[in-house]
XYZ file of C-alpha atoms in Angstrom:
152
model
C 121.720 70.936 98.748
C 120.744 67.465 97.646
C 117.890 67.279 100.126
C 116.735 70.815 99.232
C 116.642 69.981 95.548
C 114.851 66.657 96.123
C 112.270 67.889 98.672
C 108.614 67.626 97.732
C 106.881 70.833 96.678
C 104.836 70.888 99.900
C 107.822 70.231 102.141
C 109.881 72.876 100.361
C 107.098 75.476 100.481
C 106.568 74.841 104.199
C 110.274 75.346 104.901
C 110.696 78.346 102.613
C 107.753 80.081 104.246
C 109.519 79.765 107.610
C 112.413 81.672 106.070
C 110.267 84.466 104.625
C 106.480 84.410 104.780
C 105.979 85.531 101.188
C 104.266 83.094 98.859
C 105.661 84.898 95.815
C 109.227 84.647 97.151
C 108.891 80.976 98.104
C 107.459 80.074 94.672
C 110.259 81.926 92.884
C 112.951 80.189 94.940
C 111.334 76.772 94.523
C 110.789 77.155 90.760
C 114.488 77.552 90.055
C 115.566 74.216 91.496
C 117.896 72.418 91.256
C 120.620 74.570 92.751
C 124.204 73.391 92.300
C 125.390 74.948 95.570
C 124.498 77.207 98.479
C 125.824 80.328 96.764
C 123.418 79.763 93.850
C 120.479 79.267 96.216
C 121.314 82.433 98.144
C 121.683 84.407 94.918
C 118.257 83.182 93.783
C 116.829 84.053 97.192
C 118.203 87.575 96.899
C 116.916 88.001 93.367
C 113.446 86.821 94.396
C 113.487 89.159 97.414
C 114.539 92.168 95.324
C 111.555 91.561 93.034
C 108.969 91.677 95.821
C 106.375 94.425 95.751
C 105.334 96.206 98.931
C 102.252 93.942 99.184
C 104.523 90.884 99.223
C 106.695 92.480 101.891
C 103.614 93.347 103.947
C 102.619 89.680 103.778
C 106.048 88.747 105.123
C 105.990 91.439 107.809
C 102.679 90.164 109.176
C 104.410 86.932 110.214
C 107.619 88.430 111.582
C 108.236 88.238 115.314
C 109.911 91.066 117.160
C 113.654 90.565 117.589
C 114.468 88.526 120.679
C 116.596 89.877 123.474
C 119.175 87.847 125.351
C 117.663 86.140 128.394
C 119.722 88.179 130.874
C 118.417 91.557 129.626
C 117.176 93.709 132.467
C 113.515 94.751 132.807
C 114.095 98.446 132.091
C 115.577 97.528 128.705
C 112.484 95.492 127.859
C 110.334 98.491 128.770
C 112.434 100.881 126.668
C 112.414 98.513 123.726
C 108.653 97.931 124.001
C 108.096 101.682 123.854
C 110.411 101.990 120.862
C 108.611 99.134 119.071
C 105.249 100.808 119.714
C 106.536 104.135 118.365
C 107.912 102.393 115.283
C 104.658 100.529 114.598
C 102.645 103.729 115.068
C 104.887 105.564 112.597
C 105.231 102.901 109.912
C 102.242 100.593 110.447
C 104.193 97.352 110.738
C 106.532 95.446 112.996
C 110.188 96.423 113.317
C 112.470 93.912 111.585
C 116.221 93.631 111.752
C 118.738 90.924 110.976
C 120.997 90.379 113.970
C 123.051 87.633 112.341
C 126.551 87.420 113.722
C 126.083 89.835 116.608
C 127.401 88.658 119.955
C 124.583 88.421 122.550
C 126.136 91.225 124.597
C 125.756 93.664 121.688
C 122.174 92.839 120.674
C 120.377 95.291 122.964
C 122.586 98.276 122.094
C 122.371 97.456 118.394
C 118.568 97.122 118.525
C 118.070 100.390 120.400
C 120.462 102.256 118.126
C 118.854 100.857 114.979
C 115.277 101.546 115.994
C 116.079 105.105 117.114
C 117.895 105.755 113.868
C 115.200 104.220 111.696
C 112.414 106.173 113.408
C 113.868 109.250 111.659
C 113.472 107.677 108.194
C 110.706 108.805 105.904
C 108.287 105.990 104.958
C 109.822 105.357 101.525
C 113.336 105.204 102.932
C 112.172 102.824 105.659
C 110.498 100.564 103.091
C 113.874 100.088 101.408
C 115.512 99.299 104.753
C 112.725 96.844 105.644
C 113.059 95.078 102.287
C 116.799 94.688 102.828
C 116.373 93.414 106.392
C 113.775 90.853 105.254
C 116.128 89.730 102.473
C 118.949 89.279 104.986
C 116.661 87.404 107.408
C 115.560 85.072 104.603
C 119.186 84.302 103.752
C 120.093 83.629 107.383
C 117.090 81.353 107.830
C 117.787 79.479 104.592
C 121.323 78.743 105.740
C 119.998 77.618 109.141
C 117.402 75.376 107.483
C 120.048 73.721 105.326
C 122.337 73.231 108.334
C 119.496 71.757 110.350
C 118.451 69.552 107.418
C 114.859 70.741 107.828
C 114.401 70.197 104.118
């Protein structure tokens, strides 16, 4: 936490934007420094994420990569997932996001396919809420990783 709290504004913004590509979110998290501990930082991250408008979330979605599959995934699964991603993007107008934190590699494909099939049945407003929550969870995971890796 010491390094996070002492990082320059530019260094902190650069790192925060790798966690969630929302300028509003990164400013809100940075403005509340210093943080006494990780729990306080994650709480501030959540609070900032909950306050994001759809335009802020759209900004973040534009920079999100598709979820990665384990390297040993067979070609037919890639094809099925590509089709599911295309259907999702056609329905909702943005990339599919999901936090896969803590899932064993052998469960990633099944979880992804189940989640995307399920979420394709959501109405747009319901899916916006799911997307906001997934982005919030991704930001938390990436913040923890950044602190572990001492990127700050």
